[in-house]
């Protein structure tokens, strides 16, 4: 793969756009001699931000993460570009949107993996060239190595079956760290536990049963008492949320083990730690049990960054998962990451005339009979806009200041705003199309990728990603 495909002027604009603190002084001149700080990325699959304590959740579900948050920069409004595992992770590790990198679902219609643009570098590839030991431990079938997400990782471990729990994944991550913690390292650990089907382990099963502590939470978000899963199963909302919280609690325990080991090695204070979700979960809100659509509870993700020397604070501005590594690399001020910054589209958030930002998202392109075929969304400081072509869906506008949970469509009273945001989406689609063409210019093998084997198809099918009635979709 190649990098450095955009001129330095793009980099200058990117840093202005993605900097989380516009009032802070510019970064120092990057240097090849900058220290190689250890980096760990923890990705929390299917984890709603509003189910974590440091985002105000009333239950004690994440005591270890809450403690880490006290030492971190917390991003209150981070949005994923797609509520689907593989596209979101590809966006995180390339700094580009799905319509640019080309990964639009966990599997392509017809049973083939989506290709990734040949002009793209992953963070792991850049880290490897910068002299880091690179390792990854993932927990589920959507991120197995034949998806290309493994690019740049010298060590890549995946479950034999469809998934494994957080404790088993952390065991392997700690074994790798035991060998590599004394050298500069870049480690990615992926947790999948809160994903459907929900089966909490004995250590946390039964922790939550009532709903007294969630009554206000339910009321504000308009949860129905139950909803229908796509497979026809009737889902009890409270029961589902109790199981979901027990899964998150188990993940939190595994993260606590990681901290203990890093402290024992005297690495905690000097390690960059990124904790980020890939997407949320419906949990029956807006009548949707799972994910793949563009409502807030599916797009808003947790993001905290513990960075040596950075004071703990909260960032209120809207950010995207594509901004994560541009932010970290700007803080590092290290020439070794410049190629990734030139590639990244982390600044691609159109500004309105008052200077507020909008982050682009879209629905999964996985075959879903329960969703309109096209849904694009813009999330800004005030407005959330969902665009769906006529005859295929319903375009809507929400005032997030008055209605943060998207319960009241105000499009009819704000048609001019909706038209302005429609034009923004149109401009972004043109921008993404041009970038995708450039990334795929040299990718002659895109149509020659082997079909996904039947074993992995069955693993994805059991997780709800492949229609059992239409294999390979």
XYZ file of C-alpha atoms in Angstrom:
473
model
C 0.000 0.000 0.000
C 1.082 3.555 -0.592
C 0.584 6.790 1.312
C 1.299 10.470 0.926
C -1.225 10.903 -1.882
C -2.318 14.426 -0.944
C -0.243 17.623 -0.846
C 0.823 19.273 2.374
C -1.901 21.910 2.004
C -4.431 19.162 2.712
C -2.553 18.337 5.918
C -2.636 21.946 7.064
C -6.381 22.131 6.551
C -6.900 18.763 8.204
C -5.148 19.746 11.394
C -7.167 22.919 11.705
C -10.368 20.931 11.163
C -9.690 18.001 13.445
C -7.936 19.702 16.357
C -10.042 19.077 19.465
C -8.960 22.327 21.124
C -8.884 25.306 18.745
C -7.508 27.557 21.485
C -4.425 25.425 22.171
C -1.057 26.450 20.667
C 0.100 24.718 17.470
C 1.980 21.451 17.775
C 5.743 21.622 17.749
C 7.558 20.842 14.525
C 7.339 17.070 14.009
C 10.540 15.166 14.531
C 11.796 11.707 13.619
C 13.542 11.744 17.007
C 10.285 11.980 18.996
C 9.970 9.160 21.566
C 7.907 6.146 20.533
C 5.213 6.137 23.186
C 3.465 2.786 23.674
C -0.063 2.794 22.226
C -3.053 0.624 23.064
C -6.389 0.846 21.256
C -9.397 -0.802 22.882
C -12.458 -1.009 20.632
C -15.806 -1.664 22.287
C -18.103 -3.318 19.788
C -21.854 -2.537 19.947
C -21.402 -0.262 22.983
C -23.709 2.723 23.430
C -22.013 5.743 24.947
C -25.013 6.376 27.187
C -24.515 3.005 28.926
C -21.163 4.045 30.428
C -20.839 5.763 33.778
C -18.613 8.610 32.607
C -21.355 9.573 30.139
C -23.950 9.722 32.907
C -25.494 6.240 32.900
C -27.265 5.760 36.258
C -26.101 2.170 36.772
C -22.619 1.197 37.939
C -21.635 -0.754 34.831
C -18.134 0.565 34.081
C -16.175 1.261 37.304
C -12.790 0.626 35.669
C -13.519 2.740 32.597
C -14.910 5.490 34.815
C -11.639 5.549 36.712
C -9.652 5.747 33.465
C -11.928 8.550 32.265
C -10.842 10.656 35.248
C -7.351 10.722 33.713
C -8.413 11.172 30.090
C -9.722 13.538 27.461
C -13.379 12.549 26.988
C -15.199 13.233 23.739
C -18.876 13.708 24.503
C -20.218 13.660 20.948
C -18.242 11.181 18.863
C -20.159 9.739 15.908
C -19.425 6.637 13.833
C -19.813 6.873 10.040
C -21.634 3.517 9.945
C -23.197 1.389 12.683
C -21.537 -1.800 11.432
C -18.395 -3.464 12.792
C -15.995 -3.850 9.860
C -16.734 -0.541 8.069
C -16.415 1.408 11.328
C -13.113 -0.225 12.256
C -11.774 0.340 8.737
C -12.676 4.019 9.074
C -10.911 4.182 12.439
C -7.702 2.603 11.151
C -7.541 4.461 7.810
C -8.995 7.841 8.817
C -11.446 7.661 5.911
C -15.187 7.257 5.450
C -16.820 4.040 4.154
C -17.662 5.632 0.803
C -13.928 6.337 0.440
C -12.359 3.080 1.633
C -15.108 0.952 0.072
C -15.989 -1.308 3.033
C -19.756 -0.891 3.247
C -20.821 -3.932 5.281
C -19.287 -6.893 7.083
C -19.668 -8.920 3.919
C -20.414 -8.075 0.304
C -23.607 -9.173 -1.405
C -22.737 -12.444 -3.091
C -20.506 -13.685 -0.274
C -17.252 -11.873 -1.092
C -15.282 -9.564 1.211
C -15.287 -5.887 0.383
C -11.944 -4.718 -1.051
C -9.993 -1.915 0.599
C -8.475 0.807 -1.550
C -4.923 -0.003 -2.613
C -3.968 3.613 -2.006
C -4.723 3.384 1.718
C -2.401 2.722 4.631
C -3.715 1.446 7.933
C -2.447 2.884 11.197
C -0.813 -0.465 11.932
C 1.182 -0.348 8.686
C 2.441 3.125 9.531
C 3.264 2.031 13.093
C 5.185 -0.969 11.771
C 7.318 1.265 9.523
C 7.856 3.619 12.473
C 9.517 0.855 14.445
C 6.652 -0.332 16.637
C 5.885 -3.941 17.466
C 2.336 -4.369 16.216
C -0.231 -6.768 17.640
C -3.989 -7.274 17.476
C -6.406 -9.540 19.325
C -9.974 -9.551 18.010
C -13.047 -11.253 19.402
C -15.427 -12.022 16.537
C -15.925 -13.191 12.964
C -16.554 -9.764 11.349
C -12.918 -8.797 12.040
C -11.073 -11.962 11.091
C -7.884 -11.534 9.064
C -9.449 -12.366 5.687
C -11.314 -9.034 5.909
C -7.992 -7.117 5.392
C -8.350 -5.435 8.806
C -5.189 -7.340 9.802
C -2.966 -5.253 7.495
C 0.167 -4.104 9.308
C -0.220 -6.309 12.378
C 2.751 -8.641 12.760
C 0.752 -10.565 15.365
C -2.965 -11.086 14.746
C -5.074 -13.426 16.859
C -8.720 -14.290 16.204
C -11.222 -16.743 17.711
C -11.589 -20.169 16.194
C -15.375 -19.896 16.185
C -17.689 -16.939 15.709
C -16.645 -15.083 18.877
C -14.974 -15.253 22.282
C -15.516 -13.279 25.469
C -13.507 -10.379 26.854
C -11.617 -12.462 29.402
C -10.312 -14.908 26.784
C -9.332 -12.052 24.492
C -7.556 -10.191 27.292
C -5.639 -13.342 28.273
C -4.033 -13.410 24.822
C -3.416 -9.655 24.767
C -1.611 -9.843 28.122
C 0.480 -12.786 26.922
C 1.588 -10.698 23.937
C 2.348 -7.720 26.179
C 4.370 -9.934 28.521
C 6.767 -10.525 25.611
C 6.654 -7.059 23.991
C 6.034 -4.490 26.750
C 9.702 -3.477 27.003
C 9.800 -2.285 23.355
C 7.708 0.393 21.593
C 4.431 -1.328 20.775
C 1.089 -0.680 19.111
C -1.622 -3.044 20.387
C -5.269 -3.268 19.348
C -7.725 -5.241 21.496
C -11.322 -5.720 20.334
C -14.239 -6.690 22.617
C -17.497 -8.070 21.227
C -19.499 -9.125 24.300
C -22.461 -6.661 24.113
C -23.344 -7.861 20.625
C -26.463 -9.944 19.998
C -27.077 -12.711 21.064
C -26.637 -11.599 24.673
C -25.308 -14.357 26.945
C -23.576 -12.828 29.987
C -21.003 -15.100 31.674
C -21.585 -16.419 35.200
C -19.354 -13.711 36.667
C -21.893 -10.971 35.819
C -25.125 -12.812 34.932
C -28.005 -11.752 37.173
C -26.345 -8.524 38.319
C -29.203 -6.395 36.994
C -32.866 -7.337 37.268
C -35.081 -4.367 38.171
C -35.675 -1.042 36.469
C -36.031 1.463 39.312
C -32.706 3.077 38.462
C -33.623 3.368 34.756
C -37.138 4.836 34.841
C -36.020 8.361 33.896
C -33.552 6.979 31.341
C -36.374 5.006 29.680
C -38.816 7.894 29.706
C -36.491 10.461 28.162
C -35.568 8.142 25.292
C -39.071 6.904 24.534
C -38.339 3.199 24.926
C -41.272 0.887 24.144
C -41.796 -2.090 26.501
C -40.834 -4.479 23.693
C -39.868 -4.662 20.032
C -39.529 -7.223 17.265
C -36.141 -8.501 16.191
C -35.573 -9.030 12.468
C -35.600 -12.783 13.042
C -39.145 -12.565 14.419
C -38.173 -12.826 18.093
C -40.140 -10.608 20.479
C -37.616 -8.654 22.572
C -38.470 -7.474 26.085
C -36.750 -4.093 26.368
C -35.870 -4.197 30.065
C -34.667 -7.794 29.963
C -32.524 -7.034 26.924
C -30.975 -3.965 28.568
C -30.221 -5.891 31.763
C -28.365 -8.552 29.758
C -26.613 -5.876 27.714
C -25.359 -4.101 30.842
C -24.093 -7.395 32.274
C -22.049 -7.952 29.112
C -20.536 -4.455 29.350
C -19.740 -5.011 33.034
C -17.761 -8.122 32.071
C -15.772 -6.192 29.447
C -15.027 -3.528 32.047
C -13.512 -6.169 34.303
C -11.140 -7.261 31.545
C -10.043 -3.659 31.037
C -9.320 -3.436 34.756
C -6.941 -6.382 34.392
C -5.071 -4.542 31.628
C -4.573 -1.503 33.808
C -3.260 -3.588 36.694
C -0.658 -5.223 34.454
C 0.478 -1.930 32.901
C 0.868 -0.423 36.367
C 2.930 -3.438 37.455
C 5.253 -2.857 34.497
C 5.413 0.889 35.279
C 3.875 1.582 31.864
C 0.518 3.098 32.774
C 1.623 6.732 33.009
C 3.522 6.755 29.696
C 1.125 4.705 27.541
C -1.298 6.309 25.096
C -4.617 4.560 25.659
C -7.515 4.997 23.242
C -10.910 3.565 24.170
C -13.453 3.892 21.368
C -16.674 2.225 20.291
C -17.425 1.156 16.745
C -21.202 1.709 16.971
C -24.077 1.612 19.427
C -27.204 -0.549 19.649
C -30.913 0.097 19.277
C -32.106 -1.912 22.297
C -35.672 -1.294 21.027
C -35.269 2.507 20.928
C -36.981 3.764 17.770
C -38.351 0.230 17.458
C -34.961 -1.256 16.453
C -33.265 -3.979 18.460
C -29.862 -4.038 16.783
C -27.806 -1.654 14.627
C -27.043 -0.622 11.073
C -29.275 2.457 10.898
C -28.596 6.148 11.562
C -30.434 7.050 14.754
C -28.386 8.631 17.526
C -28.261 5.610 19.839
C -26.658 3.574 17.050
C -24.217 6.256 15.842
C -22.990 7.863 19.068
C -19.942 6.035 20.427
C -17.703 6.337 23.469
C -14.285 7.907 22.971
C -11.673 8.685 25.572
C -7.951 9.212 25.087
C -5.462 8.979 27.931
C -2.404 10.783 26.626
C 0.736 11.408 28.705
C 0.913 15.076 29.651
C -2.649 15.923 28.569
C -4.880 17.241 31.329
C -8.247 15.481 31.751
C -11.058 17.428 30.130
C -14.249 17.011 28.123
C -14.581 17.907 24.432
C -18.111 18.990 23.544
C -17.761 19.466 19.800
C -19.054 16.854 17.383
C -16.292 14.523 16.194
C -16.080 11.397 14.051
C -14.285 8.102 14.434
C -12.136 9.159 11.450
C -10.730 11.954 13.627
C -9.315 9.675 16.319
C -5.804 9.060 15.009
C -5.382 12.502 13.408
C -6.055 13.944 16.888
C -3.587 11.594 18.577
C -0.877 12.087 15.954
C -1.215 15.852 16.117
C -0.684 15.669 19.865
C 2.382 13.494 19.282
C 3.963 15.985 16.886
C 5.868 13.190 15.169
C 6.981 13.226 11.522
C 6.579 9.455 11.311
C 2.781 9.798 11.122
C 2.637 12.519 8.461
C 1.729 10.112 5.655
C -1.323 8.942 7.550
C -2.394 12.529 8.219
C -2.136 13.332 4.516
C -4.332 10.325 3.737
C -6.936 10.951 6.425
C -10.204 12.749 5.755
C -10.640 13.507 9.438
C -11.339 17.153 8.728
C -14.150 16.451 6.249
C -16.913 17.966 8.350
C -18.728 20.748 6.504
C -19.209 23.981 8.429
C -22.285 26.137 8.237
C -22.151 29.882 8.222
C -22.075 29.970 12.044
C -19.079 27.649 12.176
C -20.742 24.527 13.599
C -19.552 21.154 12.320
C -21.456 18.288 10.755
C -20.336 14.664 10.776
C -21.457 12.329 8.005
C -22.919 8.836 8.577
C -24.834 6.314 6.503
C -26.797 3.131 7.021
C -25.131 -0.206 6.422
C -25.240 -1.571 2.895
C -25.873 -5.027 4.269
C -29.062 -6.399 2.766
C -31.849 -5.410 5.173
C -35.510 -5.713 4.242
C -36.479 -3.754 7.379
C -34.518 -0.617 6.413
C -34.729 1.790 3.470
C -32.014 1.097 0.885
C -30.382 4.529 1.270
C -30.047 6.606 4.448
C -27.519 9.381 4.974
C -27.197 11.472 8.135
C -25.482 14.656 9.245
C -24.946 15.292 12.959
C -24.159 18.835 14.020
C -24.151 20.955 17.141
C -27.881 21.611 16.859
C -29.341 19.728 13.920
C -29.517 16.026 13.069
C -30.580 15.450 9.471
C -31.575 12.072 8.026
C -31.890 12.037 4.248
C -33.733 9.262 2.431
C -34.786 9.555 -1.225
C -38.499 9.847 -1.850
C -40.271 6.536 -2.527
C -37.549 4.778 -0.516
C -37.818 6.333 2.934
C -38.542 9.500 4.859
C -36.287 12.531 5.244
C -36.319 13.959 8.777
C -34.811 16.793 10.798
C -34.308 16.858 14.562
C -33.419 19.785 16.830
C -30.879 18.166 19.154
C -30.904 21.079 21.583
C -34.586 20.531 22.342
C -34.800 16.843 21.401
C -31.460 15.042 21.929
C -33.027 11.590 21.495
C -34.622 12.285 18.096
C -38.260 11.812 19.027
C -39.858 14.769 17.183
C -39.359 15.447 13.481
C -39.308 19.225 12.849
C -38.599 19.167 9.120
C -41.899 20.786 8.075
C -41.132 23.844 10.207
C -37.516 24.102 8.992
C -37.574 23.357 5.270
C -34.828 25.865 4.426
C -32.474 24.210 6.916
C -33.297 20.809 5.460
C -32.559 22.043 1.939
C -29.227 23.479 3.053
C -28.256 20.183 4.680
C -29.368 18.240 1.609
C -26.906 20.290 -0.423
C -24.166 19.511 2.108
C -24.804 15.796 1.717
C -24.685 16.135 -2.061
C -21.323 17.926 -1.862
C -19.929 15.301 0.487
C -21.022 12.446 -1.773
C -19.148 14.060 -4.669
C -16.082 14.502 -2.451
C -16.177 10.875 -1.279
C -16.607 9.629 -4.854
C -13.527 11.513 -6.031
C -11.434 10.267 -3.116
C -12.582 6.669 -3.604
C -11.601 6.795 -7.281
C -8.120 7.939 -6.299
C -7.693 5.257 -3.635
C -8.867 2.502 -5.969
C -6.923 3.732 -8.993
C -4.311 0.971 -8.649
C -6.515 -1.711 -7.101
C -6.766 -4.145 -9.989
C -7.461 -7.124 -7.722
C -10.712 -5.773 -6.301
C -12.911 -8.090 -8.385
C -10.620 -11.091 -7.966
C -11.061 -11.568 -4.218
C -12.003 -15.079 -3.197
C -15.523 -15.670 -1.839
C -15.855 -15.966 1.924
C -15.660 -19.618 2.953
C -18.814 -21.333 4.199
C -17.524 -21.592 7.772
C -17.168 -17.838 8.116
C -20.496 -17.299 6.354
C -22.132 -19.481 8.988
C -20.388 -17.547 11.776
C -21.646 -14.252 10.353
C -25.099 -15.736 9.822
C -25.296 -16.771 13.483
C -24.498 -13.168 14.481
C -27.275 -11.807 12.262
C -25.068 -10.479 9.464
C -26.099 -12.877 6.696
C -29.731 -13.604 5.850
C -30.334 -17.286 6.528
C -32.891 -17.368 3.724
C -30.466 -15.885 1.229
C -26.909 -17.077 1.963
C -24.127 -14.797 0.880
C -26.119 -11.555 0.994
